[in-house]
Coordinates of C-alpha atoms in Angstrom, one line a residue:
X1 CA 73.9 47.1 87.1
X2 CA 72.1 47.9 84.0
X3 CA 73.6 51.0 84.1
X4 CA 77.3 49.8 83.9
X5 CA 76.4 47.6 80.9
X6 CA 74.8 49.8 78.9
X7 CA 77.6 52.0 79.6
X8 CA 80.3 48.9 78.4
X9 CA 77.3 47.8 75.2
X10 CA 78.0 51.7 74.2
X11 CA 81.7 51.6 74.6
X12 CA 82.1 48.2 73.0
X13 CA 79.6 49.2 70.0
X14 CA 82.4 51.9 69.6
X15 CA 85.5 49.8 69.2
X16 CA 84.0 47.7 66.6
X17 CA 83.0 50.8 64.5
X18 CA 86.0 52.3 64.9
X19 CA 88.4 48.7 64.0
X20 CA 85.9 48.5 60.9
X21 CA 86.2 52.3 59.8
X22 CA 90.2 52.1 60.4
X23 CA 90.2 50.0 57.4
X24 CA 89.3 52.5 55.3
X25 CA 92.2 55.0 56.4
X26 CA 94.7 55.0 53.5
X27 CA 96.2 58.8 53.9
X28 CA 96.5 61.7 56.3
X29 CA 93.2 63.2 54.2
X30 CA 91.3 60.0 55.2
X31 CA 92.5 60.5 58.8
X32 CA 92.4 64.3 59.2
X33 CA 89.5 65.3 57.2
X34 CA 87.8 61.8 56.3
X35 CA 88.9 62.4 52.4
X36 CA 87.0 66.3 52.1
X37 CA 83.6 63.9 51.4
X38 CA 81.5 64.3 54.6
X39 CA 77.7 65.5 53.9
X40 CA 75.7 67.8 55.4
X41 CA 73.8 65.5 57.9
X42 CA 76.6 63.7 59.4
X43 CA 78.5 67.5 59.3
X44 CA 75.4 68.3 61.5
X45 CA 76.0 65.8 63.7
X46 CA 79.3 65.7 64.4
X47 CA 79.4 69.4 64.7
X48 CA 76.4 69.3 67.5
X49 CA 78.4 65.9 69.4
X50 CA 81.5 68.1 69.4
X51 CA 80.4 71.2 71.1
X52 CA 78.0 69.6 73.3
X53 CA 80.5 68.6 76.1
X54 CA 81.4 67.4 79.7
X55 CA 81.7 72.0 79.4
X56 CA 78.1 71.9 78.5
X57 CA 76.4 68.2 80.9
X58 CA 79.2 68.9 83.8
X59 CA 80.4 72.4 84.0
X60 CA 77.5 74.2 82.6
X61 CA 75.2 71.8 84.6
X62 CA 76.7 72.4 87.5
X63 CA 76.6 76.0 87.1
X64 CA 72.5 75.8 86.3
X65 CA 72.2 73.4 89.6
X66 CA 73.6 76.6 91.1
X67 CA 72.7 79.9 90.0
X68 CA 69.8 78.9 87.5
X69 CA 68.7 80.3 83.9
X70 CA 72.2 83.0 84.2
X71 CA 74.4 79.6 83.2
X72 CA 72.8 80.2 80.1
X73 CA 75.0 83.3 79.0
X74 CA 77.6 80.8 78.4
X75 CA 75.3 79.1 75.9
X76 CA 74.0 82.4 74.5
X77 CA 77.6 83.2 73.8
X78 CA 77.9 79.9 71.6
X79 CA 75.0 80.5 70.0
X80 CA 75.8 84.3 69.2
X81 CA 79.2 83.4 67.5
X82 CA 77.6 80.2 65.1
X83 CA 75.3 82.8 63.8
X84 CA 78.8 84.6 62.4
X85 CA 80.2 81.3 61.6
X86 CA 77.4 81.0 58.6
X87 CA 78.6 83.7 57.0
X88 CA 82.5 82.3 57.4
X89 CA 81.8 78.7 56.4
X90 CA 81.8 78.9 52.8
X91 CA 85.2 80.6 52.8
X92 CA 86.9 78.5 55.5
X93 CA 85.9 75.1 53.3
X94 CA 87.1 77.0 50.0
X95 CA 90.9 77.5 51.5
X96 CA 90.4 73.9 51.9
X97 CA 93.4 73.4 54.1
X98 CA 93.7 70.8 56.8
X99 CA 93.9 72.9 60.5
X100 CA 93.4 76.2 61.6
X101 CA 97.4 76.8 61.6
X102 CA 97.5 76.2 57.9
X103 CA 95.4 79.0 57.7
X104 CA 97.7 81.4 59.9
X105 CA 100.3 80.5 57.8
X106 CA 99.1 81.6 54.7
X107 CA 97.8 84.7 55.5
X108 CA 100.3 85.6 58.1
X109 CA 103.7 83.7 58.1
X110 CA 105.3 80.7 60.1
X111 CA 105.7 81.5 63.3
X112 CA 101.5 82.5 63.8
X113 CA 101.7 78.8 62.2
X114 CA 103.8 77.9 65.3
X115 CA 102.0 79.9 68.1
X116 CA 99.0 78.8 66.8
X117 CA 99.8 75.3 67.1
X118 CA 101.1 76.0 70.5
X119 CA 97.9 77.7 71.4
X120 CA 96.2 74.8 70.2
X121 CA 97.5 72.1 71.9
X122 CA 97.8 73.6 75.5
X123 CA 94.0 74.6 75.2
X124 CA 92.8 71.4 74.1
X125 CA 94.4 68.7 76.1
X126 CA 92.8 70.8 78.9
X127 CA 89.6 70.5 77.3
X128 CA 90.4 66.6 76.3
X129 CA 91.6 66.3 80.3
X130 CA 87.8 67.4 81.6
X131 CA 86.5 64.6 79.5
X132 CA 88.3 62.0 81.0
X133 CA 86.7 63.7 84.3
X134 CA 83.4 63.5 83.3
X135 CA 84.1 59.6 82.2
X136 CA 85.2 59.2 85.6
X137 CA 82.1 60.0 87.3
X138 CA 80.0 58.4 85.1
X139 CA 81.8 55.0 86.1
X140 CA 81.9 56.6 89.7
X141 CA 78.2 57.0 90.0
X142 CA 77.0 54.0 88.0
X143 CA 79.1 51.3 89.2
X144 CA 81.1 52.5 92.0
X145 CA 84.5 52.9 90.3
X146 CA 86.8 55.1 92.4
X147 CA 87.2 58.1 90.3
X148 CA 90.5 58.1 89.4
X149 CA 90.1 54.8 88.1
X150 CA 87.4 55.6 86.2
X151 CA 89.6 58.8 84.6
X152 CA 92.3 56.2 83.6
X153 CA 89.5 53.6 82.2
X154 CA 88.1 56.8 80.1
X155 CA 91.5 58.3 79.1
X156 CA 93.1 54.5 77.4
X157 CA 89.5 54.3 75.5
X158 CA 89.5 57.9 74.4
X159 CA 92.5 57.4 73.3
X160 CA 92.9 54.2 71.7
X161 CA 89.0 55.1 69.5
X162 CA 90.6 58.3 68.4
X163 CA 93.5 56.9 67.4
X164 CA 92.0 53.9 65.2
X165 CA 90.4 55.6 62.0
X166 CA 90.2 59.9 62.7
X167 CA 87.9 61.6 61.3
X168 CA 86.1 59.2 59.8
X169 CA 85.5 57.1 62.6
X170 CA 84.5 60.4 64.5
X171 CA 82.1 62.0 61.3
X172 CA 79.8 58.3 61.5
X173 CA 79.7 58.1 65.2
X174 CA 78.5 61.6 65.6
X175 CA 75.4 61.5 63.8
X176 CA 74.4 58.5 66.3
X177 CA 75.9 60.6 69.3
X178 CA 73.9 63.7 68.4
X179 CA 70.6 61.6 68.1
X180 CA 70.5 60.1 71.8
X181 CA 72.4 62.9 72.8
X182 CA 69.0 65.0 71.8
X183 CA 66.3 62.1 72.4
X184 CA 68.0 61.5 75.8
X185 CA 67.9 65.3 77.1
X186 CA 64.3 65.6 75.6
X187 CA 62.8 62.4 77.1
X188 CA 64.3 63.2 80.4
X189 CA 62.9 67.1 80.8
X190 CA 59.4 66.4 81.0
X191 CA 59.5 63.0 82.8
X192 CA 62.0 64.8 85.7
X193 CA 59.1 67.7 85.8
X194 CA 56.4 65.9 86.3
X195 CA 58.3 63.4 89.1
X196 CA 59.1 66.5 90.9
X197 CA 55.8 68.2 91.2
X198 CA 55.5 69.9 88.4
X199 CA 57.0 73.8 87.7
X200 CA 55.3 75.4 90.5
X201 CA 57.4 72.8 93.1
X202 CA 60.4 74.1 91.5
X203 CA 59.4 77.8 91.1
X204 CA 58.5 77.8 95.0
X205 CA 61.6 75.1 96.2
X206 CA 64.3 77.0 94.4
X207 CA 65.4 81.0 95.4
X208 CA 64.1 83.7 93.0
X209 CA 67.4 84.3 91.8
X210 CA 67.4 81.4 90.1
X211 CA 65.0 82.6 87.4
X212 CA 66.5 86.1 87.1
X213 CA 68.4 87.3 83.9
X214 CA 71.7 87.6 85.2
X215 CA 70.8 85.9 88.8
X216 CA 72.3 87.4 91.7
X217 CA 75.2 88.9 89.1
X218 CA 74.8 91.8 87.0
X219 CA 75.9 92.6 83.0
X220 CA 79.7 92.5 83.6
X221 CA 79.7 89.1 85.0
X222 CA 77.2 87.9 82.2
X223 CA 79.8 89.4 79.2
X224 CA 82.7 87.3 81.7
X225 CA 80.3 84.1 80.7
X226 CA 79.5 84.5 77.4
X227 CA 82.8 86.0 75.9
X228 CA 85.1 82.9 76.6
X229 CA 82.4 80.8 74.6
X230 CA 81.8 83.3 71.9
X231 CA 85.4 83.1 71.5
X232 CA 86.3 80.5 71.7
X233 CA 83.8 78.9 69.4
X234 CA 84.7 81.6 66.8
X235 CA 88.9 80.3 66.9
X236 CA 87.2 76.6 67.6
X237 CA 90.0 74.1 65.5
X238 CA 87.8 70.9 65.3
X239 CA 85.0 73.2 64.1
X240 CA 87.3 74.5 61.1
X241 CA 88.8 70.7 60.5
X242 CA 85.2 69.4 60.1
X243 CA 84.5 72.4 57.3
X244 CA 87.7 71.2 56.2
X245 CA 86.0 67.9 55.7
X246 CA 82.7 69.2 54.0
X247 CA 81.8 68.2 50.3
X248 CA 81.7 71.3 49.5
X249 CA 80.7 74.9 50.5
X250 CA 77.1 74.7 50.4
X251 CA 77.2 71.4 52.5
X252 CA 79.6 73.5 55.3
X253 CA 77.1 76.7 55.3
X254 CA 73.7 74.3 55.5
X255 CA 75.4 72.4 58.4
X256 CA 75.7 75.3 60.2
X257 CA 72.0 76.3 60.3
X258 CA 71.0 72.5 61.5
X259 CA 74.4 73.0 64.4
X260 CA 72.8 76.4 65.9
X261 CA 69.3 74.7 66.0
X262 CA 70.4 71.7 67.9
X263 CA 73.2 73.6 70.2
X264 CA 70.1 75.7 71.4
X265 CA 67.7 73.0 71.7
X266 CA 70.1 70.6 73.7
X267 CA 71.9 73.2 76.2
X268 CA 68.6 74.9 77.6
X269 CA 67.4 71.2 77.9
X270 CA 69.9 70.9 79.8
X271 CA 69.6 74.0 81.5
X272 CA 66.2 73.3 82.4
X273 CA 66.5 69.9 83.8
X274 CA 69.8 70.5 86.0
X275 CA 67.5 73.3 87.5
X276 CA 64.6 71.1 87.8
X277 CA 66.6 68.0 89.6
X278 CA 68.2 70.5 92.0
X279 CA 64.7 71.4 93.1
X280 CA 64.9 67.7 93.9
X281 CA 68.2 66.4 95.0
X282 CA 68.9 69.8 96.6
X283 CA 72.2 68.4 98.3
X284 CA 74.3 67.3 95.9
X285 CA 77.9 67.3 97.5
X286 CA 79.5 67.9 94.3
X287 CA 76.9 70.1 91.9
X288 CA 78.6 69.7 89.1
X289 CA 77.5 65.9 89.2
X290 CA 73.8 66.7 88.6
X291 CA 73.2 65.4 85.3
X292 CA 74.9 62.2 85.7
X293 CA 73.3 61.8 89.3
X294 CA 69.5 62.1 88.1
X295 CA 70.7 59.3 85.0
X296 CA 71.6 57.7 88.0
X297 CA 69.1 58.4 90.9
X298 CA 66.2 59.6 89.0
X299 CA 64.0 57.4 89.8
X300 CA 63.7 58.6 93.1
X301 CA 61.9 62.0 91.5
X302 CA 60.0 59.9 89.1
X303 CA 62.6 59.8 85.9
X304 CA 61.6 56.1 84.7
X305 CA 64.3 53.6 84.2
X306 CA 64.4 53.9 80.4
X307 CA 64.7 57.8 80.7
X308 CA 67.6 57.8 82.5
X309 CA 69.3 54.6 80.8
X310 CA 68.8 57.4 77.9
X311 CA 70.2 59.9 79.8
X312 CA 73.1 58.4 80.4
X313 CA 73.3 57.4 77.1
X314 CA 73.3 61.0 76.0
X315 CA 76.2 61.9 78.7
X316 CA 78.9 59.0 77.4
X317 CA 78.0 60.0 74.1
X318 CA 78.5 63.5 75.1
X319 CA 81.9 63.1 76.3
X320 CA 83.5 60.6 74.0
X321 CA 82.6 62.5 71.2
X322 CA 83.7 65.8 72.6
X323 CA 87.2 63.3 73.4
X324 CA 87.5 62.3 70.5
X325 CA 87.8 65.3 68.4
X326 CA 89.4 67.4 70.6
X327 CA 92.3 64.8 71.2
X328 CA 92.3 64.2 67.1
X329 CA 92.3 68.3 66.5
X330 CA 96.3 68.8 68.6
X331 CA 98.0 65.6 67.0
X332 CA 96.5 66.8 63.6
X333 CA 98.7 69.9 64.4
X334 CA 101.9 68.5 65.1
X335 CA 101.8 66.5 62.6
X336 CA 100.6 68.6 60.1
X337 CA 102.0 72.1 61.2
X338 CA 105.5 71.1 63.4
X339 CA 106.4 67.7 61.4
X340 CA 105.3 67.7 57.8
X341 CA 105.9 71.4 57.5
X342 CA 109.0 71.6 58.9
X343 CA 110.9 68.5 59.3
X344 CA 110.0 66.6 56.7
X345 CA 108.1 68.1 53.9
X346 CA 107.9 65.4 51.6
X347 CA 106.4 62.9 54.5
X348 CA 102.5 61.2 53.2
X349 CA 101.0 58.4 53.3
X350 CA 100.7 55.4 55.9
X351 CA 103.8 57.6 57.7
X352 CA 101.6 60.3 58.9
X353 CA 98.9 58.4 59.8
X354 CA 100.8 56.1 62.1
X355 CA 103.0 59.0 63.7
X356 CA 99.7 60.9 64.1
X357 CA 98.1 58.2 66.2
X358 CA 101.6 58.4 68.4
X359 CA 100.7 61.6 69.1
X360 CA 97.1 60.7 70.0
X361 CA 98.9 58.3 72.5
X362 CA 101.0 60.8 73.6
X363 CA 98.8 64.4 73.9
X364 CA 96.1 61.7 75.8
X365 CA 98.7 61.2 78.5
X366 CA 99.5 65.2 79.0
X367 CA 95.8 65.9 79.0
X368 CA 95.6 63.0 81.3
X369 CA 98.3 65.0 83.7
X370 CA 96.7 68.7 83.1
X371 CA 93.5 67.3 85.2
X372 CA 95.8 67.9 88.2
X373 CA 96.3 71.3 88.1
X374 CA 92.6 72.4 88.3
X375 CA 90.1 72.3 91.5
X376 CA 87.2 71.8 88.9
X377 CA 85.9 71.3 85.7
X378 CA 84.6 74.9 85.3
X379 CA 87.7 76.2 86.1
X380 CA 89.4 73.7 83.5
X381 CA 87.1 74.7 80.9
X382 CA 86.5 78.2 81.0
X383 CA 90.7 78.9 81.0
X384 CA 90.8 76.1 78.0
X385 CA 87.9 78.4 76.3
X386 CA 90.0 82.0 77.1
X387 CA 93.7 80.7 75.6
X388 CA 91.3 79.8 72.7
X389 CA 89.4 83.0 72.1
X390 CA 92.4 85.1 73.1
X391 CA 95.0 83.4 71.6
X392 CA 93.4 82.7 68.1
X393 CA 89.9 84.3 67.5
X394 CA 91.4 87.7 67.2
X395 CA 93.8 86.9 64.0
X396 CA 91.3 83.9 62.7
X397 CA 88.7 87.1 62.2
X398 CA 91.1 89.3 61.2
X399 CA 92.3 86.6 58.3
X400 CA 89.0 86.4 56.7
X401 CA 88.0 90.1 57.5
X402 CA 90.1 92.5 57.4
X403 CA 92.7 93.5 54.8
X404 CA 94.7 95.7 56.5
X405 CA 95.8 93.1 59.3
X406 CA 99.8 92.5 58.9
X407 CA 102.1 89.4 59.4
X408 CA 103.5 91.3 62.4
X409 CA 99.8 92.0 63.8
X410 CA 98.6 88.4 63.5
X411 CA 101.5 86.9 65.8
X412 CA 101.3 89.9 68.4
X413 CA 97.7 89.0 69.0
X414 CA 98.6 85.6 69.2
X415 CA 101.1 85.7 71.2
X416 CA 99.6 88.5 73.6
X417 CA 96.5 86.5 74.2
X418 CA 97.9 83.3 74.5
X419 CA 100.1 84.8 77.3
X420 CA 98.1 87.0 78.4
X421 CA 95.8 83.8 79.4
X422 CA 98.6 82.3 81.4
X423 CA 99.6 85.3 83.0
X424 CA 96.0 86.4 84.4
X425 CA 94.9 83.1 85.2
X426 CA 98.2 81.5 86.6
X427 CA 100.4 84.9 87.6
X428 CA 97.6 86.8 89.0
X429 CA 94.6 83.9 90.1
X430 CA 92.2 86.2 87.7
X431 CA 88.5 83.8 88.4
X432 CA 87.1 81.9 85.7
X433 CA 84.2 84.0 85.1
X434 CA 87.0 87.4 84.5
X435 CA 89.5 85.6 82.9
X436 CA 88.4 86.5 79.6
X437 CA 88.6 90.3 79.6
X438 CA 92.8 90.9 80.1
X439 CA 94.2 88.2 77.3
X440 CA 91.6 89.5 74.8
X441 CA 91.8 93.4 75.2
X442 CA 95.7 92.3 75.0
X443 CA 94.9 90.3 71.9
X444 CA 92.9 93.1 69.6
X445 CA 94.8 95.9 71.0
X446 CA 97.7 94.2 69.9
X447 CA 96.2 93.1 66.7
X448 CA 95.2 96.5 65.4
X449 CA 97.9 98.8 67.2
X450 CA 101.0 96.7 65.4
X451 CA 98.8 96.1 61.9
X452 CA 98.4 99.7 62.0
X453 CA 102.3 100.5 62.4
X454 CA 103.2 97.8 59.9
X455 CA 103.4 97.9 56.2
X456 CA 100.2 96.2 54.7
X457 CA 100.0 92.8 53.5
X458 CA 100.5 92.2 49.3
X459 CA 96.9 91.3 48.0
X460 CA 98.3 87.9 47.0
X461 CA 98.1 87.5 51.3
X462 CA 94.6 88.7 51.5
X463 CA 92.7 87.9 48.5
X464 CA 92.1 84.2 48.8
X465 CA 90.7 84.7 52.1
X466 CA 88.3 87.4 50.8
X467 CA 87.1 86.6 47.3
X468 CA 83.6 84.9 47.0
X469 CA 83.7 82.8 44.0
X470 CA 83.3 79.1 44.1
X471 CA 86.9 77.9 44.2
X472 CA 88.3 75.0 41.4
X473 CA 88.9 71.5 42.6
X474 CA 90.5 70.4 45.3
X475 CA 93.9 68.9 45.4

C-alpha cells in the first residue's frame, strides 16, 4: 500500500499548491504565461517535465522493452530539433505573443491563425488523452484500480490542477517534477542492473538485435521514428508558450541549453532501464507497462523499496506535468485565438481566465473520449506528434526563416499537413512508424510550390520575425 499513498501524498501536495498559486491569478498573462516573469531555472524545469511524457515512460518504454537501443531515434529526433530551437528562442520570446497561433497570424493572416488552432487542439487532447492512460495504469498496478477507473480518477485531477492557477501553477511544480523525475530514473538504473546480474545477464538474456543501431529495422524506418519527434518538437505550442513566459531572451536561450542536457540524460535512462527490466520480467503482457511495473515489482530483480517508491515518483510526476501543459496549451487557444480575437476583442481580465478554465473542463472530457479510438499509446502518440510536425512545423520555420514564404503558402502547408495526417493515418491505415512521411512531403511541397507562385510578403510581415535586436518593453 505504500505505493498508493505516496501516489495520493503526491497528488494531494499538488492541489494545495495549485489552490495557493490560484490566488495569485489576476489576468489571462498570469494564467497563460505566468505574467512573462519565469527565470531560467524553473524555465528549465518545466520545459524538461513537459517533454518528458507518458510518450517518453510508456510508449517509448515500451518500445525499448521491445526492440532495444533503436527506440532511441525517437529521442535522437528530440534532441536534434532543441539544438535548432537555441538559435530560435531569442526571437520567439522577442514577438512576445501569447500562443503559437498569434504568431501565424502575424506573419501570415487569420485563417493559418484558425488552422492552426485547429491543428492544435486535435493534436493535443490526443496527447492529453495518453496521460490519462498512463495515470490509469499507475493506479492499475499500484493499487488494483480497474483501468478505466483509474483513467477517469486521472482525467477530473488533471483537469481540475490545470484549471486552478495555469501557468504559474504549472512553471513552480515543474522544477520539483524535473528533479525526481531525474533522481528517480538515475537511482533506479544502477540498482535494477545490479539486481539483475549485472550487463553481461542482459547482454546474453536479450537477442542481439536489441543492441543494434537500427535493430532488426533499417535507415528508413529510423527517419519514420525520429521525424514525427523532430517535428513535432520544432511546431511544439507549450514549448513556445513557456518562451512566451521567459524574463527575457537571454533567460529563454540559456534554458534551452539546461532542457537538451536533461532530455538526453533522462530518455536513455530510461532507455536503458526498460531494456534492463525486460531482461528480467521478460513476459510482460502489456510491454508498454515496463516502467511502471519495475516501480512496482522491482523488488523482485533487486530495485530496493525506496528506488522504486522514486520511481514512481518520477512516472506521476512525468504524466501530470506532461497533462497539465498540454491540456493548458488548447484552451489557451480558443480563448486567445477563436474568442478574444474574434468574438470579443475587447474581453480581459477575470473573464478570460474563468472561460479559459471552462475550456480546461471541456477539452479534458474530448481528450478523455479520443482514448477510444486508439489500440495503444504508441499509436496515440506518434499520430498526435505527425498532425503537429506536419500541420505546423513547416510554416512555424518558414515564419522565422524564410522571407519569401507567402500568406497563401503558410495556410497550404497547414492545411495539407494537417489533412494530410488524417487522411494517411485514418483513410489509408498508414502505421505509426510511416505516418510521418505523406502529411509532411504534402506540407513543404505545398509550402514552397504556392509561396513561390504568390506575390511576396511586404517586409512589415517578415521583418519582426527576422531582425536580431533586443526588442523594447513588453506590453
Amino acid at each position: 500500500m505504500i505505493y498508493f499513498w505516496v501516489v495520493m501524498a503526491y497528488m494531494g501536495g499538488l492541489v494545495g499548491l495549485g489552490l495557493y498559486k490560484s490566488r495569485s491569478v489576476k489576468n489571462q498573462n498570469d494564467f497563460m504565461v505566468a505574467g512573462r516573469k519565469v527565470p531560467t531555472i524553473l524555465l528549465v524545469g518545466t520545459l524538461v517535465s513537459t517533454w518528458i511524457g507518458s510518450g517518453s515512460i510508456i510508449a517509448g518504454a515500451g518500445l525499448a522493452y521491445r526492440r532495444g537501443i533503436s527506440e532511441l531515434w525517437g529521442s535522437v529526433g528530440a534532441w536534434a530539433a532543441i539544438v535548432l530551437v537555441y538559435f530560435l528562442a531569442g526571437r520567439v520570446r522577442r514577438i512576445a505573443q501569447y500562443t503559437v497561433p498569434d504568431i501565424l497570424e502575424k506573419r501570415y493572416n487569420k485563417w493559418a491563425r484558425i488552422l492552426g488552432t485547429v491543428t492544435i487542439i486535435i493534436a493535443y487532447t490526443t496527447i492529453v488523452g495518453y496521460q490519462f492512460k498512463g495515470g490509469g495504469m499507475v493506479l492499475d498496478l499500484v493499487a488494483g484500480i480497474p483501468m478505466k477507473y483509474g483513467v477517469i480518477f486521472t482525467a477530473v485531477f488533471i483537469i481540475l490542477y490545470t484549471s486552478m492557477a495555469g501557468m504559474i501553477s504549472i512553471v513552480t511544480l515543474d522544477i520539483f517534477n524535473g528533479t525526481i523525475i531525474l533522481i528517480g530514473i538515475l537511482i533506479a538504473v544502477p540498482f535494477l542492473l545490479h539486481g539483475v546480474g549485472g550487463i553481461q545477464h542482459v547482454l546474453t538474456t536479450l537477442p542481439a538485435d536489441h543492441f543494434k543501431v537500427f535493430g532488426h529495422e533499417n535507415a528508413v524506418w529510423a527517419m519514420g521514428v525520429a521525424f514525427p519527434v523532430f517535428f513535432l518538437l520544432l511546431g511544439e505550442s507549450s514549448m513556445y508558450q513557456k518562451f512566451f513566459s521567459a524574463k527575457n531572451e537571454k533567460a529563454a536561450r540559456t534554458a534551452v541549453v539546461g532542457w537538451i542536457a536533461g532530455t538526453i540524460v533522462i530518455e536513455t535512462m530510461i532507455c536503458f532501464l526498460s531494456i534492463i527490466a525486460s531482461s528480467y520480467f521478460t513476459h510482460l503482457k502489456d510491454s508498454e507497462t515496463v516502467i511502471l511495473y519495475t516501480a512496482r515489482h522491482g523488488q523482485e530483480a533487486g530495485l530496493p523499496l525506496f528506488a522504486g517508491v522514486m520511481l514512481l515518483g518520477a512516472a506521476v510526476a512525468i504524466i501530470v506535468s506532461t497533462g497539465n501543459s498540454f491540456l493548458l496549451t488548447p484552451s489557451t487557444n480558443i480563448t486567445r485565438d477563436i474568442y478574444q480575437r474574434f468574438i470579443n476583442p475587447n474581453a480581459g481580465g477575470k473573464h478570460l481566465v474563468w472561460l479559459q478554465r471552462f475550456w480546461v473542463v471541456i477539452l479534458g472530457i474530448m481528450a478523455y473520449l479520443l482514448l477510444t479510438q486508439f489500440k495503444t499509446v504508441l499509436e496515440m502518440a506518434y499520430t498526435a506528434y505527425t498532425m503537429i510536425g506536419a500541420g505546423l512545423t513547416p510554416a512555424i520555420l518558414a515564419a522565422f526563416l524564410w522571407k519569401r514564404v507567402t500568406a497563401a503558402g503558410g495556410v497550404a502547408s497547414i492545411l495539407g499537413g494537417m489533412l494530410g495526417t488524417l487522411v494517411a493515418k485514418f483513410g489509408f491505415g498508414v502505421g505509426w512508424d510511416y505516418l510521418i512521411f505523406p502529411p509532411i512531403i504534402l506540407s513543404f511541397v505545398l509550402l514552397i510550390v504556392v509561396s513561390l507562385l504568390t506575390p511576396p510578403s511586404p517586409e512589415e510581415k517578415w521583418k519582426p520575425f527576422m531582425e536580431k535586436q533586443e526588442a523594447g518593453p513588453i506590453r
